[in-house]
Amino acid sequence: MTALAVETIGLSRRYGRRWALSDVSLGVPEGSVVMLAGRNGSGKSTLLRVLATALRLDHGSARVAGHDVRTERDFVRRKVALLDHHSFHYEALSACENLEIAASFLGCPSDPSLLARVGLEARADDPVSGFSAGMRKRLAIARVLLQDAAIVLLDEPYGELDPPGFELLDRVISELRARAATVIMATHLVERGRALCDRALLLEEGRLAWSGPASEMPTETPSVSAAP
Amino acid sequence: MSPFLAALRKDLLLQWRTRSQLVAVFVFGASALLLFSFAIGPNAAALRQHAAGFLWLALLLASTLALADSFESEMAERALEGLLLLPADPRALYYGKAVANLLQLALLGAGLVPVMVVLYDAGTARVPSLLGIILLGAAGLSAPGTLYAAMTAQLRARNTLLPLLLFPLVVPALLAAVKATSLLILGDPMGQLAAWTMLLVAFDAIYWSLCGLVFERVVED
C-alpha cells in the first residue's frame, strides 16, 4: 500500500464568517501528480496554503509528509515547496540575489544554473522590479526547484506564462514526477491537467465534490450542499 | 552562514538598494530640527538647553518613516512569508531586521548631530560618548519599532498606527536618551550620566529580549 504524502480529515478554514474550506477529507499518495480543480473561490488556493502551513486550519486535521501541519509546522515546511500567486521575491534585488537569499536560509549553495533552466540567465543581475509577471513566475519556479522538496504545491502555475513557459512548466512537472516528488497543482487548464496528472480533486464551494483518476474527471461539476 | 547573518545580510542589502529613501528620511529629520529651532527663537541659551530633546524628537519622527519602509519590501510580494515557509527562523528574521534598522537609525542620528550643532550651537567635546548614546537610543527605537512595523505593515492605516503604538512604548528609553545627551552637551556636574546610560541599557535589554519572543506570533497567521 502506498503511503500518503498528504492526508486531511474534516479540514475546514474560514475567513471571518465565510467558510473557504469545509470538511475536506482527502488523501494524496506519495509520488503522485494531482490536479486540483474548481471554480474561482472554490478553495483551491486556501487548501494549498493550509497544506504549506501559510494558513492555519480552523477545524479538522492535516498531515503532510507524515507531519501534523498544526503542531509540526517546521517539519512540514522542510518537505514542502509552494508556488504561490505571490512570487515571494524582493523587488529591489536581482534574480540572482533573490535565489542566493533563499539558498542561504535553506543552508544550501545557490545554483545560478537554475536561472538558465527557467530562461532568465540574461536577466540574472537585473532587479526583479523590472520583470514582467511571466518572468516573476519563472523566477518563482526557479526558487521551487532550488528547494528540491518532496512535496510541491503549485497554485495556478501556468498563469502569466507564455507558450514556451507552458513547455518549461510541463518539463518541470515531468522531472518532479521522475524523481518521485508529490505534486498538487491547482489549475483551470483541465485538459492540460488531465494529460499531466494521475489523479484529480474537484473542489466546489469549499467542499471536495469529486476525486478520482484525472482522465475521468467530469467536465460538469456535481452539485454539493452549501458550506456552513 | 547562520540564519541571523543571512537575515542581516539580506536587510543590509535591501537598505543599500533603497538608500535614496534614507536620504529622504535624513532630510525630513533635518527639516524637523530646523522647524523646532523656529519655535525657540533667537535665544542661544534656550536653543542649547533644548537641543538634546529636539535631536531625539527629530530622530523619533524620522524613525517611523524608516521603520515603516523597512517592511514595504517584505510585504510587496509576500517575501517575508516566503522566507518563513523555507523555513527561516522568525527570531533570526526579527533580529536581522532589528539590527539593520538599528544601524540605519544610528547613522541617521549621527548625521543629525552636525545639523544640531549648527542650528542650536550645541556641540560637545565628548563625541564618542555622544555617538554611544545615539547607538543605545537607536537600539531603544529599533527593537520595538521593528516589531510594530511588522504588526502594522499589512494595515491600511499603518502610517498612523505605527507612531500611535510606538511612541508610548519608547518613552522611557527616549527620556533616558534625552537626559544623557543633554548631560553631554550641557555638562554633568553631578555625575548622572552613568545612571541614565544604565537606565537606557536596561530598557534596551528588555525591548530586545521581549520583542524577539513576540515576533513569531506577529508574523505567523
Short mmCIF file of C-alpha atoms in Angstrom, two decimals:
data_model
loop_
_atom_site.label_atom_id
_atom_site.label_comp_id
_atom_site.label_asym_id
_atom_site.label_seq_id
_atom_site.Cartn_x
_atom_site.Cartn_y
_atom_site.Cartn_z
CA MET A 1 0.00 0.00 0.00
CA THR A 2 1.39 3.42 -1.00
CA ALA A 3 1.97 5.86 1.87
CA LEU A 4 0.11 9.13 1.80
CA ALA A 5 2.08 12.34 1.20
CA VAL A 6 -0.94 14.43 2.15
CA GLU A 7 -3.89 13.41 4.28
CA THR A 8 -6.66 15.67 5.54
CA ILE A 9 -9.65 14.76 7.71
CA GLY A 10 -12.53 17.21 8.05
CA LEU A 11 -10.25 20.13 7.17
CA SER A 12 -12.04 23.48 7.47
CA ARG A 13 -10.84 27.04 7.21
CA ARG A 14 -12.79 30.27 7.34
CA TYR A 15 -12.15 33.93 6.62
CA GLY A 16 -14.27 35.88 9.05
CA ARG A 17 -17.73 34.28 8.85
CA ARG A 18 -17.24 32.73 5.41
CA TRP A 19 -16.03 29.14 5.20
CA ALA A 20 -13.42 28.86 2.43
CA LEU A 21 -12.92 25.15 3.11
CA SER A 22 -15.45 22.93 4.80
CA ASP A 23 -14.96 19.35 5.96
CA VAL A 24 -12.42 18.43 3.28
CA SER A 25 -11.11 14.89 3.67
CA LEU A 26 -8.64 13.60 1.11
CA GLY A 27 -5.51 11.54 0.64
CA VAL A 28 -2.72 12.04 -1.88
CA PRO A 29 -0.35 9.07 -2.39
CA GLU A 30 3.39 9.74 -2.35
CA GLY A 31 4.88 10.31 -5.78
CA SER A 32 1.57 11.11 -7.45
CA VAL A 33 0.80 14.16 -9.57
CA VAL A 34 -2.62 15.52 -8.66
CA MET A 35 -4.74 18.19 -10.32
CA LEU A 36 -6.78 20.40 -8.01
CA ALA A 37 -9.67 21.84 -9.99
CA GLY A 38 -12.61 24.06 -9.19
CA ARG A 39 -14.15 27.42 -9.96
CA ASN A 40 -12.81 30.75 -8.71
CA GLY A 41 -13.34 30.96 -4.96
CA SER A 42 -13.82 27.20 -4.56
CA GLY A 43 -10.98 26.99 -2.02
CA LYS A 44 -8.07 25.70 -4.12
CA SER A 45 -5.55 28.35 -3.04
CA THR A 46 -6.70 28.16 0.58
CA LEU A 47 -6.22 24.39 0.60
CA LEU A 48 -2.70 24.67 -0.82
CA ARG A 49 -1.81 27.44 1.65
CA VAL A 50 -3.09 25.39 4.59
CA LEU A 51 -1.06 22.37 3.42
CA ALA A 52 2.03 24.62 3.07
CA THR A 53 1.38 25.98 6.61
CA ALA A 54 0.99 29.54 5.29
CA LEU A 55 -2.52 29.48 6.81
CA ARG A 56 -3.76 27.74 9.92
CA LEU A 57 -6.75 25.42 9.70
CA ASP A 58 -9.75 26.09 11.93
CA HIS A 59 -11.16 22.54 12.23
CA GLY A 60 -10.09 19.04 11.35
CA SER A 61 -6.57 17.81 10.79
CA ALA A 62 -3.99 17.64 8.04
CA ARG A 63 -0.78 15.66 7.80
CA VAL A 64 1.85 16.45 5.19
CA ALA A 65 4.79 14.08 4.73
CA GLY A 66 3.60 12.40 7.93
CA HIS A 67 3.73 15.60 9.99
CA ASP A 68 0.83 17.49 11.51
CA VAL A 69 0.51 20.95 9.94
CA ARG A 70 -0.67 22.39 13.25
CA THR A 71 1.98 21.07 15.64
CA GLU A 72 4.92 20.17 13.39
CA ARG A 73 5.00 23.22 11.16
CA ASP A 74 8.76 23.39 10.69
CA PHE A 75 8.97 19.71 9.70
CA VAL A 76 6.23 20.25 7.11
CA ARG A 77 7.96 23.35 5.75
CA ARG A 78 11.18 21.43 5.16
CA LYS A 79 9.28 18.97 2.97
CA VAL A 80 7.08 21.36 1.00
CA ALA A 81 7.66 23.96 -1.71
CA LEU A 82 4.81 26.33 -2.59
CA LEU A 83 4.45 28.20 -5.88
CA ASP A 84 2.02 30.91 -4.82
CA HIS A 85 0.19 33.74 -6.59
CA HIS A 86 2.82 35.99 -4.98
CA SER A 87 6.38 35.40 -6.10
CA PHE A 88 7.97 35.70 -2.59
CA HIS A 89 10.75 37.87 -4.04
CA TYR A 90 12.32 41.20 -3.12
CA GLU A 91 11.68 43.62 -5.94
CA ALA A 92 14.73 45.79 -5.17
CA LEU A 93 17.09 42.82 -5.54
CA SER A 94 18.19 40.95 -8.64
CA ALA A 95 17.01 37.47 -9.63
CA CYS A 96 20.39 36.05 -8.66
CA GLU A 97 20.38 37.78 -5.25
CA ASN A 98 16.86 36.54 -4.53
CA LEU A 99 17.94 32.96 -5.17
CA GLU A 100 21.06 33.49 -3.03
CA ILE A 101 18.90 34.71 -0.13
CA ALA A 102 16.62 31.68 -0.38
CA ALA A 103 19.66 29.39 -0.57
CA SER A 104 21.26 30.99 2.48
CA PHE A 105 18.15 30.22 4.57
CA LEU A 106 17.87 26.72 3.11
CA GLY A 107 21.50 26.10 4.03
CA CYS A 108 22.44 25.05 0.52
CA PRO A 109 24.61 26.69 -2.12
CA SER A 110 22.79 28.90 -4.61
CA ASP A 111 22.54 27.41 -8.09
CA PRO A 112 22.75 30.09 -10.81
CA SER A 113 22.14 27.41 -13.45
CA LEU A 114 18.51 27.34 -12.27
CA LEU A 115 18.07 30.78 -13.83
CA ALA A 116 19.25 29.35 -17.14
CA ARG A 117 16.80 26.48 -16.75
CA VAL A 118 13.87 28.89 -16.44
CA GLY A 119 15.17 31.15 -19.22
CA LEU A 120 16.29 34.09 -17.08
CA GLU A 121 20.08 33.86 -17.44
CA ALA A 122 20.25 37.08 -19.46
CA ARG A 123 18.37 38.99 -16.72
CA ALA A 124 20.06 37.37 -13.71
CA ASP A 125 21.55 40.64 -12.43
CA ASP A 126 18.53 42.86 -13.13
CA PRO A 127 16.25 43.96 -10.28
CA VAL A 128 13.02 41.99 -10.08
CA SER A 129 11.06 45.28 -10.07
CA GLY A 130 11.69 45.48 -13.84
CA PHE A 131 10.43 41.95 -14.52
CA SER A 132 7.16 41.15 -16.26
CA ALA A 133 4.60 38.93 -14.49
CA GLY A 134 5.72 35.94 -16.56
CA MET A 135 9.39 36.49 -15.67
CA ARG A 136 8.47 36.68 -11.99
CA LYS A 137 6.63 33.38 -12.33
CA ARG A 138 9.72 31.84 -13.94
CA LEU A 139 11.87 33.10 -11.05
CA ALA A 140 9.36 31.62 -8.60
CA ILE A 141 9.68 28.28 -10.43
CA ALA A 142 13.48 28.51 -10.06
CA ARG A 143 13.03 29.02 -6.33
CA VAL A 144 10.77 25.95 -6.10
CA LEU A 145 13.43 23.91 -7.93
CA LEU A 146 16.09 25.23 -5.52
CA GLN A 147 14.06 23.93 -2.58
CA ASP A 148 14.21 20.38 -4.00
CA ALA A 149 11.18 19.48 -1.90
CA ALA A 150 9.46 16.10 -1.62
CA ILE A 151 6.04 17.73 -1.97
CA VAL A 152 5.45 20.56 -4.44
CA LEU A 153 2.29 22.65 -4.32
CA LEU A 154 1.63 24.67 -7.47
CA ASP A 155 -1.08 27.33 -7.39
CA GLU A 156 -2.12 28.33 -10.92
CA PRO A 157 1.41 27.65 -12.19
CA TYR A 158 0.56 28.40 -15.83
CA GLY A 159 -0.85 31.84 -15.03
CA GLU A 160 1.10 34.69 -16.71
CA LEU A 161 3.39 32.27 -18.60
CA ASP A 162 3.87 32.41 -22.37
CA PRO A 163 3.76 29.24 -24.56
CA PRO A 164 7.49 28.48 -24.03
CA GLY A 165 6.77 28.95 -20.32
CA PHE A 166 3.99 26.33 -20.55
CA GLU A 167 6.50 23.89 -22.06
CA LEU A 168 9.04 24.74 -19.36
CA LEU A 169 6.50 24.00 -16.66
CA ASP A 170 5.43 20.74 -18.31
CA ARG A 171 9.10 19.69 -18.29
CA VAL A 172 9.49 20.70 -14.65
CA ILE A 173 6.45 18.63 -13.65
CA SER A 174 7.78 15.66 -15.62
CA GLU A 175 11.14 16.00 -13.83
CA LEU A 176 9.40 16.18 -10.45
CA ARG A 177 7.46 13.02 -11.33
CA ALA A 178 10.70 11.31 -12.40
CA ARG A 179 12.29 11.96 -9.01
CA ALA A 180 9.13 10.68 -7.24
CA ALA A 181 8.10 14.06 -5.81
CA THR A 182 4.43 14.53 -4.99
CA VAL A 183 2.85 17.37 -6.95
CA ILE A 184 -0.50 19.02 -6.28
CA MET A 185 -1.36 21.54 -8.96
CA ALA A 186 -4.33 23.90 -8.77
CA THR A 187 -5.31 24.86 -12.30
CA HIS A 188 -8.17 25.86 -14.56
CA LEU A 189 -6.43 24.25 -17.54
CA VAL A 190 -8.34 20.98 -17.18
CA GLU A 191 -7.22 19.37 -20.44
CA ARG A 192 -3.56 20.05 -19.66
CA GLY A 193 -4.10 18.75 -16.15
CA ARG A 194 -5.71 15.57 -17.44
CA ALA A 195 -2.68 14.96 -19.66
CA LEU A 196 -0.13 15.59 -16.90
CA CYS A 197 -1.78 14.31 -13.74
CA ASP A 198 -2.60 10.87 -12.36
CA ARG A 199 -5.46 11.95 -10.16
CA ALA A 200 -7.81 14.89 -9.79
CA LEU A 201 -9.58 16.57 -6.90
CA LEU A 202 -12.54 18.82 -7.59
CA LEU A 203 -13.49 21.48 -5.08
CA GLU A 204 -16.82 23.28 -5.09
CA GLU A 205 -17.77 25.95 -2.58
CA GLY A 206 -15.05 24.80 -0.22
CA ARG A 207 -16.05 21.12 -0.26
CA LEU A 208 -14.47 18.17 -2.01
CA ALA A 209 -17.02 17.44 -4.75
CA TRP A 210 -15.21 14.68 -6.63
CA SER A 211 -11.94 12.75 -6.61
CA GLY A 212 -10.60 10.04 -8.91
CA PRO A 213 -8.39 9.44 -11.93
CA ALA A 214 -7.63 12.69 -13.76
CA SER A 215 -8.74 11.22 -17.08
CA GLU A 216 -12.23 10.59 -15.66
CA MET A 217 -12.78 14.00 -14.09
CA PRO A 218 -16.26 15.27 -15.03
CA THR A 219 -16.50 18.43 -17.08
CA GLU A 220 -19.65 19.48 -15.27
CA THR A 221 -19.12 19.67 -11.50
CA PRO A 222 -21.58 17.67 -9.40
CA SER A 223 -23.52 19.90 -7.05
CA VAL A 224 -22.79 19.77 -3.36
CA SER A 225 -24.66 21.26 -0.42
CA ALA A 226 -23.60 24.77 0.57
CA ALA A 227 -20.81 25.18 3.10
CA PRO A 228 -21.89 26.20 6.61
CA MET B 1 26.01 31.15 7.24
CA SER B 2 23.81 31.35 10.35
CA PRO B 3 20.16 32.32 9.84
CA PHE B 4 20.76 35.59 11.73
CA LEU B 5 23.69 36.55 9.50
CA ALA B 6 21.68 35.58 6.42
CA ALA B 7 18.81 37.82 7.60
CA LEU B 8 21.16 40.69 8.45
CA ARG B 9 22.90 40.43 5.08
CA LYS B 10 19.53 40.43 3.32
CA ASP B 11 18.30 43.52 5.19
CA LEU B 12 21.56 45.47 4.73
CA LEU B 13 21.45 44.64 1.01
CA LEU B 14 17.84 45.87 0.82
CA GLN B 15 18.76 49.09 2.65
CA TRP B 16 21.67 49.67 0.30
CA ARG B 17 19.45 49.18 -2.78
CA THR B 18 16.87 51.63 -1.41
CA ARG B 19 19.39 54.11 0.04
CA SER B 20 17.70 57.07 -1.63
CA GLN B 21 14.91 56.62 0.93
CA LEU B 22 17.44 57.07 3.76
CA VAL B 23 18.47 60.40 2.24
CA ALA B 24 14.80 61.47 2.19
CA VAL B 25 14.39 60.42 5.84
CA PHE B 26 17.54 62.36 6.80
CA VAL B 27 16.23 65.49 5.07
CA PHE B 28 12.94 65.03 6.96
CA GLY B 29 14.83 64.80 10.30
CA ALA B 30 16.98 67.85 9.49
CA SER B 31 13.85 69.81 8.49
CA ALA B 32 12.21 68.86 11.81
CA LEU B 33 15.28 70.16 13.69
CA LEU B 34 15.12 73.41 11.74
CA LEU B 35 11.39 73.87 12.46
CA PHE B 36 11.87 73.15 16.18
CA SER B 37 14.55 75.85 16.31
CA PHE B 38 11.99 78.37 15.00
CA ALA B 39 9.78 77.57 18.00
CA ILE B 40 12.55 78.67 20.42
CA GLY B 41 13.57 81.81 18.55
CA PRO B 42 16.98 83.54 18.52
CA ASN B 43 17.83 82.75 22.14
CA ALA B 44 21.19 80.94 22.07
CA ALA B 45 20.99 79.71 25.68
CA ALA B 46 17.45 78.33 25.27
CA LEU B 47 18.38 76.67 21.97
CA ARG B 48 21.34 74.96 23.61
CA GLN B 49 19.17 73.97 26.59
CA HIS B 50 16.60 72.18 24.40
CA ALA B 51 18.95 70.79 21.72
CA ALA B 52 19.06 67.22 23.08
CA GLY B 53 15.28 66.94 23.29
CA PHE B 54 14.78 68.22 19.77
CA LEU B 55 17.51 65.94 18.39
CA TRP B 56 15.69 62.89 19.78
CA LEU B 57 12.28 64.15 18.70
CA ALA B 58 13.56 64.60 15.15
CA LEU B 59 15.09 61.12 15.23
CA LEU B 60 11.87 59.63 16.66
CA LEU B 61 9.72 61.20 13.92
CA ALA B 62 12.16 60.20 11.19
CA SER B 63 12.42 56.68 12.61
CA THR B 64 8.73 55.96 11.99
CA LEU B 65 9.30 56.61 8.27
CA ALA B 66 12.43 54.45 8.15
CA LEU B 67 10.84 51.61 10.16
CA ALA B 68 7.68 51.55 8.04
CA ASP B 69 9.81 51.50 4.87
CA SER B 70 11.75 48.51 6.17
CA PHE B 71 8.65 46.29 5.83
CA GLU B 72 7.41 47.62 2.47
CA SER B 73 9.67 45.29 0.54
CA GLU B 74 8.74 42.36 2.80
CA MET B 75 5.04 42.73 2.04
CA ALA B 76 5.03 43.66 -1.68
CA GLU B 77 5.39 40.08 -2.96
CA ARG B 78 5.00 38.41 0.45
CA ALA B 79 8.76 37.92 0.61
CA LEU B 80 8.73 37.57 4.40
CA GLU B 81 6.12 34.81 4.19
CA GLY B 82 8.25 33.12 1.55
CA LEU B 83 11.22 33.06 3.92
CA LEU B 84 9.10 31.73 6.80
CA LEU B 85 7.94 28.87 4.56
CA LEU B 86 11.52 27.80 3.67
CA PRO B 87 11.55 27.59 6.81
CA ALA B 88 13.55 30.52 8.21
CA ASP B 89 13.67 31.06 11.97
CA PRO B 90 11.35 34.01 12.78
CA ARG B 91 13.68 35.17 15.56
CA ALA B 92 16.62 35.29 13.14
CA LEU B 93 14.49 37.30 10.71
CA TYR B 94 13.49 39.68 13.51
CA TYR B 95 16.97 40.23 14.91
CA GLY B 96 18.44 40.59 11.42
CA LYS B 97 15.98 43.34 10.57
CA ALA B 98 16.16 44.99 14.01
CA VAL B 99 19.97 45.20 13.82
CA ALA B 100 19.81 46.58 10.27
CA ASN B 101 17.26 49.17 11.45
CA LEU B 102 19.45 49.97 14.46
CA LEU B 103 22.42 50.68 12.19
CA GLN B 104 20.26 52.82 9.92
CA LEU B 105 18.81 54.86 12.81
CA ALA B 106 22.25 55.25 14.44
CA LEU B 107 23.62 56.53 11.12
CA LEU B 108 20.66 58.87 10.84
CA GLY B 109 21.19 60.12 14.43
CA ALA B 110 24.90 60.64 13.84
CA GLY B 111 24.06 62.55 10.66
CA LEU B 112 21.66 64.83 12.54
CA VAL B 113 24.28 65.77 15.18
CA PRO B 114 26.15 68.26 12.92
CA VAL B 115 22.77 69.80 11.97
CA MET B 116 22.01 70.19 15.68
CA VAL B 117 25.43 71.73 16.33
CA VAL B 118 24.91 74.31 13.58
CA LEU B 119 21.29 75.18 14.40
CA TYR B 120 21.45 75.03 18.20
CA ASP B 121 25.12 75.81 18.90
CA ALA B 122 25.09 72.62 20.97
CA GLY B 123 28.41 70.89 20.47
CA THR B 124 30.27 68.60 22.85
CA ALA B 125 33.88 67.54 23.15
CA ARG B 126 32.76 64.04 24.17
CA VAL B 127 31.86 62.92 20.64
CA PRO B 128 32.49 59.16 21.20
CA SER B 129 30.18 59.24 24.25
CA LEU B 130 27.51 61.09 22.26
CA LEU B 131 27.74 58.52 19.45
CA GLY B 132 27.47 55.75 22.06
CA ILE B 133 24.29 57.29 23.48
CA ILE B 134 22.88 57.66 19.96
CA LEU B 135 23.63 53.97 19.33
CA LEU B 136 21.89 52.95 22.57
CA GLY B 137 18.93 55.26 21.91
CA ALA B 138 18.60 53.96 18.35
CA ALA B 139 18.56 50.44 19.81
CA GLY B 140 15.68 51.51 22.05
CA LEU B 141 13.75 52.70 18.98
CA SER B 142 14.61 49.92 16.55
CA ALA B 143 13.67 46.87 18.65
CA PRO B 144 10.03 47.81 19.39
CA GLY B 145 9.84 49.77 16.11
CA THR B 146 10.68 46.69 14.05
CA LEU B 147 8.06 44.66 15.91
CA TYR B 148 5.32 47.27 15.48
CA ALA B 149 6.28 47.91 11.86
CA ALA B 150 5.75 44.18 11.22
CA MET B 151 2.44 44.31 13.10
CA THR B 152 1.09 47.26 11.12
CA ALA B 153 2.68 46.51 7.73
CA GLN B 154 -0.45 44.90 6.29
CA LEU B 155 -2.89 47.51 7.60
CA ARG B 156 -4.23 50.38 5.53
CA ALA B 157 -3.76 52.83 8.42
CA ARG B 158 -0.17 51.69 9.09
CA ASN B 159 1.30 55.20 8.79
CA THR B 160 -0.97 56.40 11.61
CA LEU B 161 -0.90 53.27 13.73
CA LEU B 162 2.87 52.78 13.85
CA PRO B 163 3.61 56.03 15.72
CA LEU B 164 0.49 55.60 17.88
CA LEU B 165 1.74 52.20 19.06
CA LEU B 166 5.45 53.01 19.14
CA PHE B 167 5.63 56.40 20.86
CA PRO B 168 4.12 55.41 24.25
CA LEU B 169 6.30 52.30 24.44
CA VAL B 170 9.60 54.06 23.81
CA VAL B 171 9.03 56.96 26.23
CA PRO B 172 11.30 55.53 28.98
CA ALA B 173 14.19 54.90 26.58
CA LEU B 174 13.62 58.27 24.94
CA LEU B 175 13.71 60.09 28.30
CA ALA B 176 16.95 58.36 29.24
CA ALA B 177 18.50 59.14 25.84
CA VAL B 178 17.45 62.82 26.00
CA LYS B 179 18.78 63.21 29.53
CA ALA B 180 22.11 61.50 28.74
CA THR B 181 22.55 63.59 25.57
CA SER B 182 21.68 66.76 27.45
CA LEU B 183 24.29 65.97 30.12
CA LEU B 184 26.91 65.51 27.40
CA ILE B 185 26.05 68.87 25.81
CA LEU B 186 25.43 70.99 28.92
CA GLY B 187 27.89 69.32 31.29
CA ASP B 188 27.48 66.77 34.06
CA PRO B 189 28.49 68.37 37.39
CA MET B 190 26.53 65.80 39.46
CA GLY B 191 27.91 62.74 37.59
CA GLN B 192 24.47 61.49 36.46
CA LEU B 193 25.48 60.31 33.00
CA ALA B 194 26.34 56.76 34.06
CA ALA B 195 22.97 56.29 35.79
CA TRP B 196 20.96 57.49 32.75
CA THR B 197 23.11 55.37 30.44
CA MET B 198 22.48 52.30 32.59
CA LEU B 199 18.74 53.01 32.52
CA LEU B 200 18.91 53.20 28.72
CA VAL B 201 20.85 49.92 28.56
CA ALA B 202 18.27 48.26 30.85
CA PHE B 203 15.33 49.33 28.65
CA ASP B 204 17.22 48.22 25.54
CA ALA B 205 17.76 44.79 27.10
CA ILE B 206 14.05 44.50 27.91
CA TYR B 207 12.94 45.60 24.42
CA TRP B 208 15.41 43.38 22.56
CA SER B 209 14.57 40.26 24.56
CA LEU B 210 10.76 40.62 24.69
CA CYS B 211 10.22 41.80 21.11
CA GLY B 212 12.27 38.87 19.76
CA LEU B 213 10.00 36.46 21.61
CA VAL B 214 6.77 38.07 20.37
CA PHE B 215 7.76 38.50 16.70
CA GLU B 216 6.81 34.95 15.63
CA ARG B 217 3.23 35.46 16.86
CA VAL B 218 3.03 38.70 14.88
CA VAL B 219 4.16 37.34 11.52
CA GLU B 220 2.55 33.89 11.53
CA ASP B 221 -1.12 33.55 10.58
#
